[in-house]
mmCIF file of C-alpha atoms and ligand atoms in Angstrom:
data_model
loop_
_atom_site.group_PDB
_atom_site.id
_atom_site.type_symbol
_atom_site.label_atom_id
_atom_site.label_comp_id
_atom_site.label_asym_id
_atom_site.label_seq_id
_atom_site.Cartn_x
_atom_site.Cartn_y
_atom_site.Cartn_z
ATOM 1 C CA UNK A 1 29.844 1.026 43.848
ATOM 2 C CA UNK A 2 29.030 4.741 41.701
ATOM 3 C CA UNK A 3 28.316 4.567 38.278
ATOM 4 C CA UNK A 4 29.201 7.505 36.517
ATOM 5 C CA UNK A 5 25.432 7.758 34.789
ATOM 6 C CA UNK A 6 22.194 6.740 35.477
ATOM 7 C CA UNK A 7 19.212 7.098 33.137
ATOM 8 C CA UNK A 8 15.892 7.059 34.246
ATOM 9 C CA UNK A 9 14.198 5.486 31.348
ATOM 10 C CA UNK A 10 14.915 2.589 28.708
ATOM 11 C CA UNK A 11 12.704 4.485 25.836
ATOM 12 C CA UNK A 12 14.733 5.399 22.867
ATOM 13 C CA UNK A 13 16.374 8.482 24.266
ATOM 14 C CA UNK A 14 17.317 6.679 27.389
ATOM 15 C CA UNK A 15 18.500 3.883 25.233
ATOM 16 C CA UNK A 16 20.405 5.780 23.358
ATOM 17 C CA UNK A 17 21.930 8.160 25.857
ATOM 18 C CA UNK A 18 23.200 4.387 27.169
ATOM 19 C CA UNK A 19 25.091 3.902 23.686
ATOM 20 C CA UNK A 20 26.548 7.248 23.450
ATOM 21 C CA UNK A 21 27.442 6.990 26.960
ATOM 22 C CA UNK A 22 29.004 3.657 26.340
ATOM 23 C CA UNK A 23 31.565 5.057 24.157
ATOM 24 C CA UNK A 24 33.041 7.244 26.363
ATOM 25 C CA UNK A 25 32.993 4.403 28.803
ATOM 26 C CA UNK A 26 30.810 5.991 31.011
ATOM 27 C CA UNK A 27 29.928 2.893 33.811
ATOM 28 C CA UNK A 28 25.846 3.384 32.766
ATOM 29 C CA UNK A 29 22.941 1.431 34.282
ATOM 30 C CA UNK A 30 19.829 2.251 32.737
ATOM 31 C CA UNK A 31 16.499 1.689 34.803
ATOM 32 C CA UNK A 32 12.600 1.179 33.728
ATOM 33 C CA UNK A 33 9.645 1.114 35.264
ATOM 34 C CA UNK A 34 8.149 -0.981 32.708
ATOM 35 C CA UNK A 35 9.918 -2.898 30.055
ATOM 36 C CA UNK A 36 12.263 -1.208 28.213
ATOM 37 C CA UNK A 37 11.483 -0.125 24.750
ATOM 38 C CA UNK A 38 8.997 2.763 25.856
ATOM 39 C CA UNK A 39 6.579 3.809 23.943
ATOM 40 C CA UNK A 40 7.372 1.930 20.940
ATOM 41 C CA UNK A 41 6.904 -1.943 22.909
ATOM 42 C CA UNK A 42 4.067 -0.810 25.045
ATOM 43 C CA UNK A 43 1.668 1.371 23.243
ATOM 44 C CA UNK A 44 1.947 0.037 19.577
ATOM 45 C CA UNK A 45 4.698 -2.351 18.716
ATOM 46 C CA UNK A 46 3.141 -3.122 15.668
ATOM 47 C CA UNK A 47 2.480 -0.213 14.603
ATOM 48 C CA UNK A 48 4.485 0.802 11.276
ATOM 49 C CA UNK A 49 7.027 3.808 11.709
ATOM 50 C CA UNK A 50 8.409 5.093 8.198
ATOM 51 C CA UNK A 51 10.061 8.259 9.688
ATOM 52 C CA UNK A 52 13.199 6.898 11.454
ATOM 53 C CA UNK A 53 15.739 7.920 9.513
ATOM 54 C CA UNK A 54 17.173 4.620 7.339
ATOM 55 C CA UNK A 55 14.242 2.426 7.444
ATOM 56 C CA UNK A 56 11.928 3.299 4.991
ATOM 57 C CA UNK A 57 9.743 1.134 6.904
ATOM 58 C CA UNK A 58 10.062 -0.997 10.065
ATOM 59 C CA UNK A 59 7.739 -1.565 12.999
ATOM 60 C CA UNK A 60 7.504 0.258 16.398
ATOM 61 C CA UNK A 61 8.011 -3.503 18.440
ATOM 62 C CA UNK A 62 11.541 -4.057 16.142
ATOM 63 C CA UNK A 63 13.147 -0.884 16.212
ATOM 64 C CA UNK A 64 12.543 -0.921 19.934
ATOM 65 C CA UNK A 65 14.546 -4.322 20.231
ATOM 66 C CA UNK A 66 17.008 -2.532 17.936
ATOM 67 C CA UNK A 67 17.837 -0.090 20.419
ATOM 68 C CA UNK A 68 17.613 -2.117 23.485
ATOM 69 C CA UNK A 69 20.155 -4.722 22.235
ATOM 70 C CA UNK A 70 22.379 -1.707 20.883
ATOM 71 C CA UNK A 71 22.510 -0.773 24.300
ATOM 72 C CA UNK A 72 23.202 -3.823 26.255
ATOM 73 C CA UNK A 73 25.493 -5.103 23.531
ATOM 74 C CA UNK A 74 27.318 -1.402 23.930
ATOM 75 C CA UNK A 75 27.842 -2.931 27.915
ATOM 76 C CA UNK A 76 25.060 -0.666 29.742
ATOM 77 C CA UNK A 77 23.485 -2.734 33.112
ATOM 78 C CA UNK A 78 19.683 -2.535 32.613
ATOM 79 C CA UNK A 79 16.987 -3.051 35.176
ATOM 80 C CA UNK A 80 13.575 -3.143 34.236
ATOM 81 C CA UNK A 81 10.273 -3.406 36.372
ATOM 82 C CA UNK A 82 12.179 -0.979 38.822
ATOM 83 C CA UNK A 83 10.661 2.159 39.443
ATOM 84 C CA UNK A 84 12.972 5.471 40.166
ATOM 85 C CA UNK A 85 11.441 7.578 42.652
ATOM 86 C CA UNK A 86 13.926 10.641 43.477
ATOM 87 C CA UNK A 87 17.461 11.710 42.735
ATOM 88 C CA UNK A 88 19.367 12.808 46.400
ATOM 89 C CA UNK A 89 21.770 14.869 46.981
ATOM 90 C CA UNK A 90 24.774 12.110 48.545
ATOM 91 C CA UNK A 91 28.449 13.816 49.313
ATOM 92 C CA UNK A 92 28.837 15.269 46.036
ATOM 93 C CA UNK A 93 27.420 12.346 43.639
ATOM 94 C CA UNK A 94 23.531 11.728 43.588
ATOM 95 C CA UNK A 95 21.463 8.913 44.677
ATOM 96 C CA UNK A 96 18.405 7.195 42.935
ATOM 97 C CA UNK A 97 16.546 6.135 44.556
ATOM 98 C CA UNK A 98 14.024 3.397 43.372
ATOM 99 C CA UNK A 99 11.702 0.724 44.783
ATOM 100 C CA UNK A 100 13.992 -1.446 44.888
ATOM 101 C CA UNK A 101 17.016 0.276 45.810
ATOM 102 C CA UNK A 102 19.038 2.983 45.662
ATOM 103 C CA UNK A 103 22.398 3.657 43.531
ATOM 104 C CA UNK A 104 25.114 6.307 43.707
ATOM 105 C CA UNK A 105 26.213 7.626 40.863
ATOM 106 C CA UNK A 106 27.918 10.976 39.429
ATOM 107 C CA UNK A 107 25.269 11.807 36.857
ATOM 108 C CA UNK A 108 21.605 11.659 36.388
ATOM 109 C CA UNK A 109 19.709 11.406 32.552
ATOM 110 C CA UNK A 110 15.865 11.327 33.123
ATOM 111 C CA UNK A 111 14.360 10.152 29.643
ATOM 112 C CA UNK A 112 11.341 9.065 31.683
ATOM 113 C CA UNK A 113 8.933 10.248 27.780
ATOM 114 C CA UNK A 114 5.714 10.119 28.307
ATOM 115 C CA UNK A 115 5.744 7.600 31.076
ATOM 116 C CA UNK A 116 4.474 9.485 33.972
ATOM 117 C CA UNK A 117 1.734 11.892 32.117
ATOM 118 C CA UNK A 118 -2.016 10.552 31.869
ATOM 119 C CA UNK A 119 -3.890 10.367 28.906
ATOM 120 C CA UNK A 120 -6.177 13.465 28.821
ATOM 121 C CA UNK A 121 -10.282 12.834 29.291
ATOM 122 C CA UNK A 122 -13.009 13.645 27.302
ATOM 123 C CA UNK A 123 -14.624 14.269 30.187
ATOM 124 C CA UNK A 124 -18.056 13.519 29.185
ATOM 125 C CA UNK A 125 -20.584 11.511 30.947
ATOM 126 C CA UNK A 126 -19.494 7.598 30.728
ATOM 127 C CA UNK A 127 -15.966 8.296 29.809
ATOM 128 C CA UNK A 128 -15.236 7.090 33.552
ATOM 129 C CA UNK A 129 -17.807 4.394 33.851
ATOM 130 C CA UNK A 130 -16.667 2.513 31.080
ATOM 131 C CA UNK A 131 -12.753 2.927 31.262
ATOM 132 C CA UNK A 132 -11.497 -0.584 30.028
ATOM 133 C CA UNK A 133 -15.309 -1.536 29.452
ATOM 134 C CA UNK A 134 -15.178 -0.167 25.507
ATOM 135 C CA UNK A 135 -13.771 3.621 26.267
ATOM 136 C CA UNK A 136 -9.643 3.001 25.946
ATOM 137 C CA UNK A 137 -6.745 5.277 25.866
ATOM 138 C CA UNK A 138 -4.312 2.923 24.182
ATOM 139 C CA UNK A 139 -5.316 0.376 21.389
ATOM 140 C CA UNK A 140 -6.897 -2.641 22.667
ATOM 141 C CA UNK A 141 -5.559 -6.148 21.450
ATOM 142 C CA UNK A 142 -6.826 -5.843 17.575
ATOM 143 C CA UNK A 143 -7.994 -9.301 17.938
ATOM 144 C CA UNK A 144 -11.026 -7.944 20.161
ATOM 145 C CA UNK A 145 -11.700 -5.452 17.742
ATOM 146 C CA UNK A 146 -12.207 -7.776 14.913
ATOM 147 C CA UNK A 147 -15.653 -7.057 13.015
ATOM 148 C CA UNK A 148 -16.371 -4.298 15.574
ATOM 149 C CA UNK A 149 -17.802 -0.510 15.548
ATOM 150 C CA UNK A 150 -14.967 1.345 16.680
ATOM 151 C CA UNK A 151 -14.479 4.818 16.971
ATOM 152 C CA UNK A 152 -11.346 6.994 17.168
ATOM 153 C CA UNK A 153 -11.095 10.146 18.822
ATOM 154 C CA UNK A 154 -8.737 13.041 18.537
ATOM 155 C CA UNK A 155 -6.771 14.907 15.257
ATOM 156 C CA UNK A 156 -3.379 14.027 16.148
ATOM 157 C CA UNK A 157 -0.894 11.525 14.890
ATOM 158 C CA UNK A 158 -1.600 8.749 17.479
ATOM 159 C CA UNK A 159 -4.867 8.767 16.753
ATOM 160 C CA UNK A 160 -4.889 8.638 12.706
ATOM 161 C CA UNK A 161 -2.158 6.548 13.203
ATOM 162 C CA UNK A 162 -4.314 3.707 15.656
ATOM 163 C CA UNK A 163 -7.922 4.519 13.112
ATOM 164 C CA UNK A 164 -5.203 3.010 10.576
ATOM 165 C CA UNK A 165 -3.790 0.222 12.318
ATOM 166 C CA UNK A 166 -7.591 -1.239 12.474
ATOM 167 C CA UNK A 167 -9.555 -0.201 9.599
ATOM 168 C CA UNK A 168 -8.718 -3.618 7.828
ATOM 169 C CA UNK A 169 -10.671 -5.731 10.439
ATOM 170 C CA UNK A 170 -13.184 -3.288 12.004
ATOM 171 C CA UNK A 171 -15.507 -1.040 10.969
ATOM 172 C CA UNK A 172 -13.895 2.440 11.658
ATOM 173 C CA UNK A 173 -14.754 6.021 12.141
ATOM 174 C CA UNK A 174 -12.607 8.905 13.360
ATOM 175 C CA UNK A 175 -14.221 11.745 15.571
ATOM 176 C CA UNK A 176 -12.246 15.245 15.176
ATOM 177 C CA UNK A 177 -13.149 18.390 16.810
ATOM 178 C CA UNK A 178 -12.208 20.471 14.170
ATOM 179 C CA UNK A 179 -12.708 20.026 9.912
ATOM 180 C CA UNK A 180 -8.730 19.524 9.893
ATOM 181 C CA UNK A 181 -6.158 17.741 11.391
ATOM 182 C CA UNK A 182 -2.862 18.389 13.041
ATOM 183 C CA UNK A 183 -1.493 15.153 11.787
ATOM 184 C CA UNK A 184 1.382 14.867 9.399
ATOM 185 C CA UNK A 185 -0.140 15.168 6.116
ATOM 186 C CA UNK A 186 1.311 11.570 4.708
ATOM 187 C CA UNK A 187 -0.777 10.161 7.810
ATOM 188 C CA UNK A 188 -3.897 11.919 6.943
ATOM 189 C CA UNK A 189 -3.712 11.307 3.401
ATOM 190 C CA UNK A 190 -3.250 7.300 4.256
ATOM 191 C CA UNK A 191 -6.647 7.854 6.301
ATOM 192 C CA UNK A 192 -8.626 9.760 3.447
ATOM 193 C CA UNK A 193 -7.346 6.693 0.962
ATOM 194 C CA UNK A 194 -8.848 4.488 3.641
ATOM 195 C CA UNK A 195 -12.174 3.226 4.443
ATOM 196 C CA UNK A 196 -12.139 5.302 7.989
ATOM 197 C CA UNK A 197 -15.431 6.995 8.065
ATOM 198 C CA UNK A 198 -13.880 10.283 9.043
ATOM 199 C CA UNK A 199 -16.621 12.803 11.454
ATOM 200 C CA UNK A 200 -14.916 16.012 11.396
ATOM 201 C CA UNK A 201 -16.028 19.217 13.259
ATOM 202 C CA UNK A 202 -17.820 16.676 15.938
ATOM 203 C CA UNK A 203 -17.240 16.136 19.527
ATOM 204 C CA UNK A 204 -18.447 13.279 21.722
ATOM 205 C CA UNK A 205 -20.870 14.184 24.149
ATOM 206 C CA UNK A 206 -21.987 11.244 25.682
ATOM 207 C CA UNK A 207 -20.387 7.584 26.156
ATOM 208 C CA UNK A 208 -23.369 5.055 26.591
ATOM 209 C CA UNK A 209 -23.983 1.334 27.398
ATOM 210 C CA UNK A 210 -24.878 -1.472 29.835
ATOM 211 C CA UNK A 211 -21.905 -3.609 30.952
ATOM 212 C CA UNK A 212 -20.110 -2.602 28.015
ATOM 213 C CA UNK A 213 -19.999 0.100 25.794
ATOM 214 C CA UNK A 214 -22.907 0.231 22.955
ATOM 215 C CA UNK A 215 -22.901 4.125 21.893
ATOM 216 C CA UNK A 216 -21.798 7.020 21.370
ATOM 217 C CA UNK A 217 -23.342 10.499 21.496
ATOM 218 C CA UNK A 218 -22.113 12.861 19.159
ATOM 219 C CA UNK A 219 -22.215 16.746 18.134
ATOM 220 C CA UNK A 220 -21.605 16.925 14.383
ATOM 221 C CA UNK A 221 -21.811 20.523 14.011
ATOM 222 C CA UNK A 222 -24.101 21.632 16.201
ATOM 223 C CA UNK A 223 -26.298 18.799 15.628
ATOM 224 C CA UNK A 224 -26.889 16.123 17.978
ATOM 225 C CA UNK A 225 -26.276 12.084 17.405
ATOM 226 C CA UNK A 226 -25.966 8.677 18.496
ATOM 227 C CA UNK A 227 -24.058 6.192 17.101
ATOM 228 C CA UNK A 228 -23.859 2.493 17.757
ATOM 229 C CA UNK A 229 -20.549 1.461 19.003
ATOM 230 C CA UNK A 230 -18.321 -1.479 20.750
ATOM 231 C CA UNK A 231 -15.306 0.707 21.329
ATOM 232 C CA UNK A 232 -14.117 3.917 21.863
ATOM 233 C CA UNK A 233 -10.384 4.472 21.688
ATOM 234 C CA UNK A 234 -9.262 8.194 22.715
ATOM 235 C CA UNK A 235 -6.378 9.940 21.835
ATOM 236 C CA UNK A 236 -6.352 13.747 22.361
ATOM 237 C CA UNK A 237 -3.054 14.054 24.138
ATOM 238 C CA UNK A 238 -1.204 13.802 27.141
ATOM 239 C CA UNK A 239 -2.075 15.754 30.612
ATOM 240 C CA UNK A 240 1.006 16.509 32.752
ATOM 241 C CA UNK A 241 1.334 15.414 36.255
ATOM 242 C CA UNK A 242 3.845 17.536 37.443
ATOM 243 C CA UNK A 243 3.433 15.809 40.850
ATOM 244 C CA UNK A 244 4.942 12.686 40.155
ATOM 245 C CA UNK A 245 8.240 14.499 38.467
ATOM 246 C CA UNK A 246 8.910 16.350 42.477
ATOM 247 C CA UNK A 247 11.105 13.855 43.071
ATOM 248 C CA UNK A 248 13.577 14.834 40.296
ATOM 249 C CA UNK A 249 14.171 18.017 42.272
ATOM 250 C CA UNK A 250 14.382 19.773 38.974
ATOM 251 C CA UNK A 251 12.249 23.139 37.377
ATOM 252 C CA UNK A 252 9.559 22.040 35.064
ATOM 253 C CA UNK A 253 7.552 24.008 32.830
ATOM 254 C CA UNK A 254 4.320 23.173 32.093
ATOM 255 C CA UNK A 255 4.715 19.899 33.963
ATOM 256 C CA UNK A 256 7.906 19.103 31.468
ATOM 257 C CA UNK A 257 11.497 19.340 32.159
ATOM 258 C CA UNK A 258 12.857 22.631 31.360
ATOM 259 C CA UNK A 259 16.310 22.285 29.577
ATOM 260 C CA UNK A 260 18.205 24.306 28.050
ATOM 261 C CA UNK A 261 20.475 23.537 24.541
ATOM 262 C CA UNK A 262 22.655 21.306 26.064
ATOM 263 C CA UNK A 263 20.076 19.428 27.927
ATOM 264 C CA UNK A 264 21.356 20.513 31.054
ATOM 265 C CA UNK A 265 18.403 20.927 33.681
ATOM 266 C CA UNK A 266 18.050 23.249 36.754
ATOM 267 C CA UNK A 267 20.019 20.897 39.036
ATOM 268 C CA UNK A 268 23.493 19.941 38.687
ATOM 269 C CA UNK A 269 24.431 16.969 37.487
ATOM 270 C CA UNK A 270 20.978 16.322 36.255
ATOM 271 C CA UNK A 271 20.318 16.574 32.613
ATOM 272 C CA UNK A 272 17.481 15.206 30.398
ATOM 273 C CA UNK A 273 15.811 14.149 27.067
ATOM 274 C CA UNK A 274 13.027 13.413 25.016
ATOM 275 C CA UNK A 275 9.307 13.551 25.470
ATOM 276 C CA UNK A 276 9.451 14.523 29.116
ATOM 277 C CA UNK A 277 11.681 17.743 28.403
ATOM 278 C CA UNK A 278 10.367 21.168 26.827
ATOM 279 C CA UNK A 279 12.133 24.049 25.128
ATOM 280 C CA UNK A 280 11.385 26.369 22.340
ATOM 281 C CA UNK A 281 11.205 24.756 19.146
ATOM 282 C CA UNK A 282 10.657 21.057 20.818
ATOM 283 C CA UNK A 283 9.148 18.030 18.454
ATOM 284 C CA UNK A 284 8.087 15.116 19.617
ATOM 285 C CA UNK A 285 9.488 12.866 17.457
ATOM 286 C CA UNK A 286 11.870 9.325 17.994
ATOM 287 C CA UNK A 287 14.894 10.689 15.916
ATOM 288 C CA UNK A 288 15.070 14.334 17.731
ATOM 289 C CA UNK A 289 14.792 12.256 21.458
ATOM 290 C CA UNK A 290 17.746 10.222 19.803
ATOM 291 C CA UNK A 291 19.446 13.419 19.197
ATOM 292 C CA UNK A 292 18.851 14.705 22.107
ATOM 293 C CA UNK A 293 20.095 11.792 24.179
ATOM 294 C CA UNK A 294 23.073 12.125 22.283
ATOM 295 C CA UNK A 295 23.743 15.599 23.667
ATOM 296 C CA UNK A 296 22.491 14.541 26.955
ATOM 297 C CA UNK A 297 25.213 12.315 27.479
ATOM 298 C CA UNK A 298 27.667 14.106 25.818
ATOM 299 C CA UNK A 299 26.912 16.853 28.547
ATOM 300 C CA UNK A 300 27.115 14.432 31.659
ATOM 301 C CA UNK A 301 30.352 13.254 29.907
ATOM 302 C CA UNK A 302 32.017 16.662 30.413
ATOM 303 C CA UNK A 303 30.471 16.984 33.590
ATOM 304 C CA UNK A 304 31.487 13.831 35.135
ATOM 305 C CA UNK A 305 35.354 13.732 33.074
ATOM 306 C CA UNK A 306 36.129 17.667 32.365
ATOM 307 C CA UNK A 307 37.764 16.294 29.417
ATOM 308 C CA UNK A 308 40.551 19.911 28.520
ATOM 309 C CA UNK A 309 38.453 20.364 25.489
ATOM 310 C CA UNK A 310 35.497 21.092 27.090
ATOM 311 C CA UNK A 311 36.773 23.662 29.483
HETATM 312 P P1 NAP B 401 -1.584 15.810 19.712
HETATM 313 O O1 NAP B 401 -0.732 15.960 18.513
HETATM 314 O O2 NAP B 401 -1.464 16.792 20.807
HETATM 315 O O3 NAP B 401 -3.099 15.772 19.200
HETATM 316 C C1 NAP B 401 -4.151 15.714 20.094
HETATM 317 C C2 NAP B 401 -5.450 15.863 19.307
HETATM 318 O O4 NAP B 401 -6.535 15.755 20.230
HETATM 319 C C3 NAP B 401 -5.573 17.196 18.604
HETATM 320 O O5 NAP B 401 -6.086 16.996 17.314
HETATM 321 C C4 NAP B 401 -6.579 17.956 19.472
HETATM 322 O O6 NAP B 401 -7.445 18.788 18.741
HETATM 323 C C5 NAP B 401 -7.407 16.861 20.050
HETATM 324 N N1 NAP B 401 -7.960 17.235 21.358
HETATM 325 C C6 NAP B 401 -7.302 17.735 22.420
HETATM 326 N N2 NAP B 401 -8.141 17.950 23.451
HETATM 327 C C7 NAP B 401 -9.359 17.547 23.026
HETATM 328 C C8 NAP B 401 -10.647 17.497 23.618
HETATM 329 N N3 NAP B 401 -10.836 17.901 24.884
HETATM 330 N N4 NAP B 401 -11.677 17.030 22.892
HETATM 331 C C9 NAP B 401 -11.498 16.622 21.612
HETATM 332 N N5 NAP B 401 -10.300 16.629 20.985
HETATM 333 C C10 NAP B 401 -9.251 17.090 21.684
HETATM 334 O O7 NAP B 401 -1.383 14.370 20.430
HETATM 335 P P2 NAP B 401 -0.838 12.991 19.838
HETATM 336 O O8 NAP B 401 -1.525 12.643 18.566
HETATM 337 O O9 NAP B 401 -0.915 12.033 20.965
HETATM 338 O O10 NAP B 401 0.687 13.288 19.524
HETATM 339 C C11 NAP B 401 1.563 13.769 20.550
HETATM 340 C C12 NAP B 401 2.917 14.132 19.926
HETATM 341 O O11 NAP B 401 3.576 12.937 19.496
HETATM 342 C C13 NAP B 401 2.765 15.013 18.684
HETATM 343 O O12 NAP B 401 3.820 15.911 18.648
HETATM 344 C C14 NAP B 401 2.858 14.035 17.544
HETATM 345 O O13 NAP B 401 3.306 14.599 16.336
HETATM 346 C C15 NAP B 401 3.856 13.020 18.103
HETATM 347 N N6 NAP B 401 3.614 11.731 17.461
HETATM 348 C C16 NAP B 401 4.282 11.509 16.294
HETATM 349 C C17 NAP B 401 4.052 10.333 15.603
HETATM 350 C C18 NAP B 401 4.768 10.119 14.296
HETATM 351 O O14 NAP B 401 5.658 10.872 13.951
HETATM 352 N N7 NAP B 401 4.395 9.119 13.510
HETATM 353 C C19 NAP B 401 3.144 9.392 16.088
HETATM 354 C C20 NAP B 401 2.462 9.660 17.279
HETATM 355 C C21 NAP B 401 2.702 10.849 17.960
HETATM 356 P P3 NAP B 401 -6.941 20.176 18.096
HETATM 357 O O15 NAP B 401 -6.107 19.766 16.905
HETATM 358 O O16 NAP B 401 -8.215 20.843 17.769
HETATM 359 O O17 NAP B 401 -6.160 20.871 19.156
#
């Protein structure tokens, strides 16, 4: 059999590439490493999104089932727990290949997000030693944290966004290199109208305990201090691995996917969406990996149908 499009990735721009792909009839099978739903099931599905355009509010875990029974409902084949490894060349079509098989097909959408990148280190002493001992790079079950010293590192959404999600049941600080924040200002104004104890112009120097984590060593401002702590949860971004995206056989740019307007890749065939892809003006943001998946697919469509319009 050759489907006309696989995705690599059952996020919400792989997701949605499915649906828009789906109405043009494309035969689609989507495929995910994990579960689908990306980041929104893995990393945080409780975690409140008011940005996605008509919700005012939902949560991360129910727009993610939103999408994924759009897309099977829409008729896209969906494999999770299978992990796509590289895209051959195969007498005209492609092949991806996966570790469980391998599948023909005419078109290729990697909306692979953040899936393959690491979470970037501190890089302090203890940061290692205690990884999944009290130092985290996602949020822990918040049941753990109950009644707890936790500390939040980094200036960006995800981490506002996580101090928020357990100020109610722990006692919270927030550690930010700098004496403002990159966050979207409705985020940081939900953190200064919380009780976050927010350390600005600070970095962590030190990561300290036994068997567990039990402090923290701080530079607030040039001046040195520890801190009694239970947890340490670290989100300063995303480091690229462009090693494990060789097997797309496609030109990257600062470890992401170069594309260009159309979301058309180096390699024929081959196009791609959402957090994995870069371009001028890029924003990582749910609704612009939609959009993007929309023109994704809309560009495989031509390239697999040359509808006359198109030409
Ligand atoms: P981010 O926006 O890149 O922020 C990373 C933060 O970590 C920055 O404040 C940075 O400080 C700090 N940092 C980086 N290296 C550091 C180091 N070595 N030591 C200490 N601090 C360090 O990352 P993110 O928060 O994970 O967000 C990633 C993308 O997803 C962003 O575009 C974000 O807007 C988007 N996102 C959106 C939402 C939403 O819309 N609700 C939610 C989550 C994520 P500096 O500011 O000093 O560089």
């Amino acid at each position: 059999m050759i489907y006309d499009l696989v995705i690599i990735g059952a996020g919400p721009a792989g997701l949605t590439a499915g649906v828009y792909a789906s109405t043009r009839k494309l035969n689609t099978l989507i495929i995910d490493a994990m579960g689908a739903g990306g980041q929104l099931a893995s990393l945080y599905p409780e975690k409140g999104i008011d940005n996605y355009p008509g919700y005012v509010m939902t949560d991360a875990g129910q727009l993610a089932n939103h999408l994924v029974n759009h897309a099977r409902s829409m008729g896209c084949e969906l494999h999770e727990g299978e992990r796509a490894i590289e895209i051959q060349d195969k007498s005209g079509h492609l092949m991806v290949v996966t570790d469980k098989a391998s599948y023909e097909t005419k078109a290729v959408i990697i909306a692979t997000g953040m899936g393959l990148f690491k979470p970037k280190r501190i890089g302090c002493p203890g940061e290692k030693e205690f990884e999944g001992r009290g130092v985290y790079y996602k949020l822990p079950d918040r049941e753990t944290l109950k009644d707890k010293k936790v500390m939040f590192v980094g200036g960006g959404n995800s981490a506002l966004e996580m101090a928020l999600l357990v100020c109610d049941q722990a006692e919270t600080c927030l550690v930010h290199r700098r004496n403002t924040y990159r966050a979207d200002e409705a985020i940081v104004e939900k953190v200064s109208d919380s009780n976050i104890e927010q350390i600005l112009s600070s970095q962590v120097v030190e990561i300290k305990g036994t068997d567990h984590v039990t402090s923290v060593v701080l530079d607030i401002n040039g001046k040195v201090e520890e801190r009694p702590i239970d947890a340490i949860v670290i989100n300063i971004g995303t480091a690229s691995e462009a090693l494990d995206m060789e097997g797309w056989g496609v030109e990257l740019e600062e470890g992401l996917i170069k594309v260009d307007t159309d979301m058309c890749t180096s390699r024929r065939g081959v196009f791609a969406c959402g957090d994995v892809v870069a371009y001028k003006g890029k924003y990582k943001q749910i609704v612009v990996a939609c959009g993007e998946a929309a023109i994704a697919s809309n560009s495989a469509y031509k390239y697999i149908k040359e509808p006359y319009w198109a030409k």
